[in-house]
XYZ file of C-alpha atoms in Angstrom:
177
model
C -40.885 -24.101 14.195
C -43.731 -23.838 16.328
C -47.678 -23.241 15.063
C -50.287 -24.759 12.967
C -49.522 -26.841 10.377
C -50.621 -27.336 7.116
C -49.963 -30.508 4.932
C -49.244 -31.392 1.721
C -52.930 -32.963 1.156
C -54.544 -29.514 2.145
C -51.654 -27.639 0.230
C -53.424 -29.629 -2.967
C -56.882 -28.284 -2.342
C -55.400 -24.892 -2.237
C -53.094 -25.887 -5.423
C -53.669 -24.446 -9.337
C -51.570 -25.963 -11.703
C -49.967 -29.086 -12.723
C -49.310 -29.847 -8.619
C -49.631 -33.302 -7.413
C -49.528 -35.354 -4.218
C -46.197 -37.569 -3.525
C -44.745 -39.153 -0.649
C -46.143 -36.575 1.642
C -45.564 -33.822 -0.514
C -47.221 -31.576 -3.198
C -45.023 -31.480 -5.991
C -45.231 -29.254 -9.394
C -42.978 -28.914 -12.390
C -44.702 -26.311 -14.294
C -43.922 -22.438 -14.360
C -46.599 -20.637 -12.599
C -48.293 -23.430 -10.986
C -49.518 -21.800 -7.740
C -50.595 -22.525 -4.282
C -53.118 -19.601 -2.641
C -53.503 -19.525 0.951
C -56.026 -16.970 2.203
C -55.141 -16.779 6.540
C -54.986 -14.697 9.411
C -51.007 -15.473 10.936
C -48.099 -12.996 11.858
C -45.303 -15.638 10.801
C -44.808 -18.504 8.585
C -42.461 -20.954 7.439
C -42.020 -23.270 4.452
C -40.585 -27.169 4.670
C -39.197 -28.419 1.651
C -36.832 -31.343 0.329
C -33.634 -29.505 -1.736
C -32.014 -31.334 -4.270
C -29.667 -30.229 -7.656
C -32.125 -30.993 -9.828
C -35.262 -28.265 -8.041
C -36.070 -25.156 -9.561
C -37.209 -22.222 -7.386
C -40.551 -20.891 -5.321
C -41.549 -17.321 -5.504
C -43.585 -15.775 -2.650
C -46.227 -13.304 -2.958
C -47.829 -11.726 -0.028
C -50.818 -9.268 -0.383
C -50.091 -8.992 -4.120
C -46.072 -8.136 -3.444
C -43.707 -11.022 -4.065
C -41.412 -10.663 -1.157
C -38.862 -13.221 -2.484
C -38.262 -15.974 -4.338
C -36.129 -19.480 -2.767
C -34.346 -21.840 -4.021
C -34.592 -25.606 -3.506
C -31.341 -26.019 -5.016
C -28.875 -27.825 -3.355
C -25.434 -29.417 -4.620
C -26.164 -33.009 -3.338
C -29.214 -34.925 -2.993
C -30.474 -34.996 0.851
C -33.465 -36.791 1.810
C -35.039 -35.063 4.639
C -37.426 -32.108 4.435
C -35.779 -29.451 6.217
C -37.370 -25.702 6.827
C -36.409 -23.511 3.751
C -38.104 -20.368 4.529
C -38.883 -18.490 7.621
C -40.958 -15.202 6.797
C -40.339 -11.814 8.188
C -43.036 -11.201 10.875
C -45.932 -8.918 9.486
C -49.848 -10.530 11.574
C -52.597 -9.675 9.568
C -55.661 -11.376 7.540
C -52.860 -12.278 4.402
C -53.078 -13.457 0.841
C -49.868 -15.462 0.339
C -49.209 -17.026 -3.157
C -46.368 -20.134 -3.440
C -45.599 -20.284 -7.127
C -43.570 -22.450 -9.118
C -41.018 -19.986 -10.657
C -40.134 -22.143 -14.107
C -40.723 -25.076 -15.202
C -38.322 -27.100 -12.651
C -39.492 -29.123 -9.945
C -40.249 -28.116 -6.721
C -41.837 -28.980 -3.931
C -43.813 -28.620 -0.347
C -43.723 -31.025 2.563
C -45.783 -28.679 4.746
C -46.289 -24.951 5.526
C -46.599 -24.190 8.942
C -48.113 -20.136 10.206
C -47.819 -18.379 13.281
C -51.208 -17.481 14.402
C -51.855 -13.841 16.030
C -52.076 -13.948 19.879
C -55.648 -13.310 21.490
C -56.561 -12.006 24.539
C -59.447 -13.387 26.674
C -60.900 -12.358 29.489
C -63.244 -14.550 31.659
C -66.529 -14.006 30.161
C -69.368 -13.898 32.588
C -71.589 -11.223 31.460
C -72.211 -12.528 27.322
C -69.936 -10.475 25.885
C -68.378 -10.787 22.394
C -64.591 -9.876 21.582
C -63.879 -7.368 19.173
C -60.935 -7.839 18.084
C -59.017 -4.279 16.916
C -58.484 -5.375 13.502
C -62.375 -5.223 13.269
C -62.426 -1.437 14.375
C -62.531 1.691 12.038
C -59.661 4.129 12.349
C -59.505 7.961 11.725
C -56.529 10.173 12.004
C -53.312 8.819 12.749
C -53.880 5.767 14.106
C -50.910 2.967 14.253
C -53.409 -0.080 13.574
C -53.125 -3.283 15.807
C -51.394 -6.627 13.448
C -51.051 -4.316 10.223
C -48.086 -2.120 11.047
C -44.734 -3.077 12.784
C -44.962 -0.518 15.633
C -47.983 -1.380 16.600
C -47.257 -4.991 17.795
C -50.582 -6.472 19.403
C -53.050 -3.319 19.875
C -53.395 -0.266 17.906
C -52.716 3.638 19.182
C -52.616 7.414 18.069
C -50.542 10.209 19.571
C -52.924 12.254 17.384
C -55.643 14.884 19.236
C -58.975 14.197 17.915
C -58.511 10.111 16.777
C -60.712 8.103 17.208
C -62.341 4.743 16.311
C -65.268 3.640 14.992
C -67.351 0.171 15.505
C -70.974 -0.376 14.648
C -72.557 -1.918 17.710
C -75.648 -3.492 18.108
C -75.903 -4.610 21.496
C -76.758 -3.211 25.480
C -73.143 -3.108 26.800
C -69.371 -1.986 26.248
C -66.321 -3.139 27.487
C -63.031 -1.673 26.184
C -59.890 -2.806 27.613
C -57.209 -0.150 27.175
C -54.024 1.260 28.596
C -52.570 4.748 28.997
């Protein structure tokens, strides 16, 4: 899986709850034990040993738990191997990792697609706004919140329009037709 990574020591820091750090990863055996990651990505994916004796992780994005995975496996395997691979929704996210019951589970590493950005040679001072920053009124399909709107945001709707408060002596909007 490609992206950023982060470890099991920074998975700690983000960790409430019994977790705890071993052999390079953060391990908990207590029901609702929790790790909150507050990020801007489009993707992620979750690296785990599996073994008979692990219980199972439930995953909560934006306040919705989108499924719940099981570290289960018939046979012992040592090897961390990617468990989880989440649908693709970009966006400023809340995601909660939460220790389902009181069986052991545990997190080598979670590793997060970041959103793409565009640059543009910047010779004249100016500052990106990115369209996730922008204020939208009627119909708008908004840039890394909604699926058809991939990496920019558009209306088919007469009259939208956007809003940004500027403070500042020049404008440059990139747009296509």
């Amino acid at each position: 899986a490609q992206g950023e990574t982060i470890n099991a020591a920074s998975l700690k820091d983000k960790s409430t709850g019994d977790w705890e750090l071993s052999n390079n990863h953060v391990v908990s055996r207590k029901k609702d034990s929790s790790i909150t990651i507050d990020l801007n990505f489009c993707q992620f994916y979750i690296k785990s040993e599996r073994n008979p004796n692990y219980g199972n992780i439930d995953i909560i994005l934006d306040g919705e738990e989108i499924d719940s995975i099981s570290l289960y496996r018939t046979k012992s395997y040592k090897g961390d191997v990617f468990v989880y691979k989440s649908p693709e929704i970009c966006g400023n996210h809340k995601l909660i990792l939460k220790n389902h019951d009181d069986r052991k589970i545990n997190i080598a590493e979670f590793k997060y697609v970041a959103p793409p950005s565009f640059t543009s040679t910047n010779l004249d001072g100016l500052i990106n706004i990115t369209c996730d920053k922008l204020s939208y009124v009627k119909g708008w399909r908004k840039c890394i919140i909604e699926s058809g709107a991939s990496w920019g945001s558009f209306t088919s709707v007469p009259g939208g329009y956007f809003t940004y408060t500027f403070y500042g002596t020049k404008v440059h909007v990139k747009a296509t037709k």
